[in-house]
Short mmCIF file of C-alpha atoms in Angstrom, two decimals:
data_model
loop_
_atom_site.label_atom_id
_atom_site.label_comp_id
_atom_site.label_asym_id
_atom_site.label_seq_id
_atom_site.Cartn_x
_atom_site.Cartn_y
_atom_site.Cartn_z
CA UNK A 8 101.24 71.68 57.06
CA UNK A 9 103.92 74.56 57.81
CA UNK A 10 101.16 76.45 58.78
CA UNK A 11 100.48 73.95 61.79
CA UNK A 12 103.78 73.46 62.91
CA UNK A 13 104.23 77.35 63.01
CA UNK A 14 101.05 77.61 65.29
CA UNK A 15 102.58 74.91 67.70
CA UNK A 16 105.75 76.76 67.63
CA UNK A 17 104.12 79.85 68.22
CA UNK A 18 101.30 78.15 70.64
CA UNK A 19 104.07 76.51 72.55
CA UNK A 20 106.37 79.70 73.43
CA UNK A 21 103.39 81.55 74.71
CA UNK A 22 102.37 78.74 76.74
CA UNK A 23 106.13 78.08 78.09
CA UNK A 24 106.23 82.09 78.62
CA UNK A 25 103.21 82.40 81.04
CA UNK A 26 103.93 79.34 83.07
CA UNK A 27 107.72 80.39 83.49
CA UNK A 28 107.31 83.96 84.32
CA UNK A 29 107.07 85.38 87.62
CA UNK A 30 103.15 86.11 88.04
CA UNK A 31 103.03 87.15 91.40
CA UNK A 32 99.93 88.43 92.70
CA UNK A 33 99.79 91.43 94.37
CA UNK A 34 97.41 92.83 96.78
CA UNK A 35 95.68 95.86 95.95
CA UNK A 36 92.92 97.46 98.59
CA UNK A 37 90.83 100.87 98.56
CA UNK A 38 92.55 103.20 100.22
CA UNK A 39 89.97 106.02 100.27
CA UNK A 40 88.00 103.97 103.26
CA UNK A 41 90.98 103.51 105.55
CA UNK A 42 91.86 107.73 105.08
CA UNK A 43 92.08 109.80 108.20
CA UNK A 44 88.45 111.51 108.37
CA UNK A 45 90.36 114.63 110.20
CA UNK A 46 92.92 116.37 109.47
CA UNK A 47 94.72 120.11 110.31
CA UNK A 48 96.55 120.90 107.02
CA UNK A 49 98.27 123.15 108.03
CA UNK A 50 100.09 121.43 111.06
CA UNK A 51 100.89 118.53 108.69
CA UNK A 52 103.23 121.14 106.39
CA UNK A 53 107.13 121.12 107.29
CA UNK A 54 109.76 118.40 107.04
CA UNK A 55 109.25 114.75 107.00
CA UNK A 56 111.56 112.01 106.63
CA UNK A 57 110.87 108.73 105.13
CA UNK A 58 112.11 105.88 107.78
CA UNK A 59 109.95 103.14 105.98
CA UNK A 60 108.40 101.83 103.55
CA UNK A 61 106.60 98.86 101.66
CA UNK A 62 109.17 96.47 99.54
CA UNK A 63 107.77 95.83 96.66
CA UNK A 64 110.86 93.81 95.59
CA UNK A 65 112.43 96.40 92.93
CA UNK A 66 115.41 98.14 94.06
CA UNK A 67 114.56 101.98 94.83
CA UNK A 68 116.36 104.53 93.36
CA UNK A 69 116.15 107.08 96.25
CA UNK A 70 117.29 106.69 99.57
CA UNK A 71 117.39 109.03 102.26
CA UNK A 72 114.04 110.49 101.34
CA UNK A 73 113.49 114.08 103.10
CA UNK A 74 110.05 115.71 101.80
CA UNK A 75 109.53 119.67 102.60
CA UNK A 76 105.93 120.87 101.98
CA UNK A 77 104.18 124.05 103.00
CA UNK A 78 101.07 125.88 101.49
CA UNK A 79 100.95 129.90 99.79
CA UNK A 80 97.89 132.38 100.22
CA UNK A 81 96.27 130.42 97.24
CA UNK A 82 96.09 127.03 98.82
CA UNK A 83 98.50 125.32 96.68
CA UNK A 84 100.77 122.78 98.48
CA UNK A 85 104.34 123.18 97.54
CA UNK A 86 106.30 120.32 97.15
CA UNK A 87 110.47 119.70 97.38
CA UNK A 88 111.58 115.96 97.44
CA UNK A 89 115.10 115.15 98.44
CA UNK A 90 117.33 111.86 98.25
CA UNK A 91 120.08 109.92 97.43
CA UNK A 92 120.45 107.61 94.42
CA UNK A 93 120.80 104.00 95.58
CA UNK A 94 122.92 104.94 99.12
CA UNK A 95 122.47 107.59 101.47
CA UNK A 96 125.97 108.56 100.12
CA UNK A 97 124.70 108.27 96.51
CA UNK A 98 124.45 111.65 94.51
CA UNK A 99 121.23 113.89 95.25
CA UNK A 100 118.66 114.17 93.48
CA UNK A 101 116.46 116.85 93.79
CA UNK A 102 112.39 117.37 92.86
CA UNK A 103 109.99 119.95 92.85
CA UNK A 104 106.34 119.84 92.74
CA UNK A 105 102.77 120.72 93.72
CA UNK A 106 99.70 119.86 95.20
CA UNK A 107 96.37 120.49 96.10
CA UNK A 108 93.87 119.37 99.13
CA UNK A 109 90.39 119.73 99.38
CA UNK A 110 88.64 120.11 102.79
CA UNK A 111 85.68 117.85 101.41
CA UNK A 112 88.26 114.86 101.68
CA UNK A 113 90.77 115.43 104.12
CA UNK A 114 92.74 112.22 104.02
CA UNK A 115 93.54 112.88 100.56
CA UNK A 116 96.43 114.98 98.63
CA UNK A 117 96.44 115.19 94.72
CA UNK A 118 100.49 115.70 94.15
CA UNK A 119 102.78 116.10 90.94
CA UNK A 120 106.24 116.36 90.08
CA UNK A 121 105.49 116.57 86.13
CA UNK A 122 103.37 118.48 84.26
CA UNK A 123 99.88 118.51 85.46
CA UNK A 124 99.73 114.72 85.96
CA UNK A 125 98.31 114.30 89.47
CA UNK A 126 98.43 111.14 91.59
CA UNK A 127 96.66 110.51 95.15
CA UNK A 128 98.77 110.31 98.10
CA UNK A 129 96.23 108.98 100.75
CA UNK A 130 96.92 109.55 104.52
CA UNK A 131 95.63 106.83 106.44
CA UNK A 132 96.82 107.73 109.93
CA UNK A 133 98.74 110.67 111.47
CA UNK A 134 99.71 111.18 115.05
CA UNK A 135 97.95 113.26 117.52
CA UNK A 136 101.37 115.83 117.55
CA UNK A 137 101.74 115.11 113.66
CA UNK A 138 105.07 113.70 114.17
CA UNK A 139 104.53 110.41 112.63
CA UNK A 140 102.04 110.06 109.48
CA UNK A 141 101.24 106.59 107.24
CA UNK A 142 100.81 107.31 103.71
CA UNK A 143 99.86 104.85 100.21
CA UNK A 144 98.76 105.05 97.01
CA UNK A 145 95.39 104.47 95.60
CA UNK A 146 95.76 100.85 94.98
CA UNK A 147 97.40 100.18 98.15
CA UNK A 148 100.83 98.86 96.34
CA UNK A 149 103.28 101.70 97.63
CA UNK A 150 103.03 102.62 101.59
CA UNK A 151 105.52 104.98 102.97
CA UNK A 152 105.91 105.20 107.02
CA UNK A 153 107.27 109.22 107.34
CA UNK A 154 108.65 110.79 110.47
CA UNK A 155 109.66 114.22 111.79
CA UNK A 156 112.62 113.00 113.05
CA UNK A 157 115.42 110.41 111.78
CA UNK A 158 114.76 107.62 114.38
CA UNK A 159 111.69 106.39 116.36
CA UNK A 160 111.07 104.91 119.59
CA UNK A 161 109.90 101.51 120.65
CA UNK A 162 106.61 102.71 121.40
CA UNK A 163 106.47 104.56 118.00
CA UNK A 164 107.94 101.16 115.67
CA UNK A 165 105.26 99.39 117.95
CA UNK A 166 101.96 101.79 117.17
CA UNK A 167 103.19 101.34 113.40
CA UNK A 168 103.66 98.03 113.00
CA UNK A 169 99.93 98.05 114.60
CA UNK A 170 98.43 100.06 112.76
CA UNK A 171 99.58 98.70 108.89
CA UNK A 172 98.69 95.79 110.28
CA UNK A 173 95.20 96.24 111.12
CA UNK A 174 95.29 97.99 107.57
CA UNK A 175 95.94 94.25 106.11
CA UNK A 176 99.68 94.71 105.71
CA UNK A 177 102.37 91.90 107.14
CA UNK A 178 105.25 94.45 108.93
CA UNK A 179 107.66 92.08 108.32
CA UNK A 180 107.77 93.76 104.74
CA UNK A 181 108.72 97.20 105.42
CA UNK A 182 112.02 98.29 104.25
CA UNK A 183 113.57 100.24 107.36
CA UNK A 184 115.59 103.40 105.45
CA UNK A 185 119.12 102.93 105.94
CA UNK A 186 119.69 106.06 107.59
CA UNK A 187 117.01 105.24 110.20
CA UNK A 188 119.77 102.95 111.77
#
């Protein structure tokens, strides 16, 4: 008998668990189809800022986002993150890391800031002059909209919002970066 009524109990607050949590479905698409096919390595190498990116609805921890890369004599992409924690006035927090890009799949670059854990950083579409450049994980959950400069024209917000949205994404979800404004 107290072996029933603890099953119920127990029964009952998994049941009342999953139908009063937050399960949110989240898209996730392939991003290795939607990669640029072409890309000059070495002209994408310099600073970028970030000006936008997908909310996923946690708070980030870095604002302000400026990303240096450039490549040695042995091919390895070198990698120093900069940003604020949680304003653009916030303290900065520095990172350093590497990378690595193989010719064989251009749209892709294998980057860490730990160890040798890699992660994919696809590139699904970069401006003719390299002054703009859309970039996501492999699932498709974390897109980040980076720019050479601090601010972006009309024309430039425009071809954006046009192109992550013919890559399936609503633009009305990007989180503009404070310091774009």
């Amino acid at each position: 008998m107290i072996a029933v009524n603890r099953f119920f109990v127990v029964a009952f607050f998994i049941f009342s668990t999953l139908l009063f949590t937050n399960c949110q479905e989240q898209k996730v698409y392939n991003m290795n189809e939607h990669t640029v096919k072409e890309m000059d390595i070495h002209r994408f190498m310099g600073t970028w800022q970030e000006v936008a990116r997908l909310c996923t609805g946690k708070k980030s921890t870095l604002v302000a986002i400026t990303l240096e890369t450039s490549m040695d004599s042995k091919g390895i992409i070198h990698v120093f993150l900069k940003g604020h924690k949680f304003t653009p006035y916030g303290p900065l927090r520095e990172l350093t890391g590497k990378g690595k890009w193989d010719e064989k799949r251009p749209g892709i670059i294998r980057n860490t800031f730990f160890l040798n854990f890699y992660r994919d950083y696809y590139i699904l579409d970069v401006d003719e002059d390299y002054s703009i450049a859309v970039i996501s994980n492999q699932t498709g959950t974390r897109l980040h909209i980076l720019s050479r400069h601090s601010s972006l024209s009309a024309t430039e917000v425009g071809s954006i919002r046009d192109k992550i949205l013919s890559l399936g994404y609503d633009p009305g979800e990007l989180c503009w970066a404070e310091t774009y404004f």
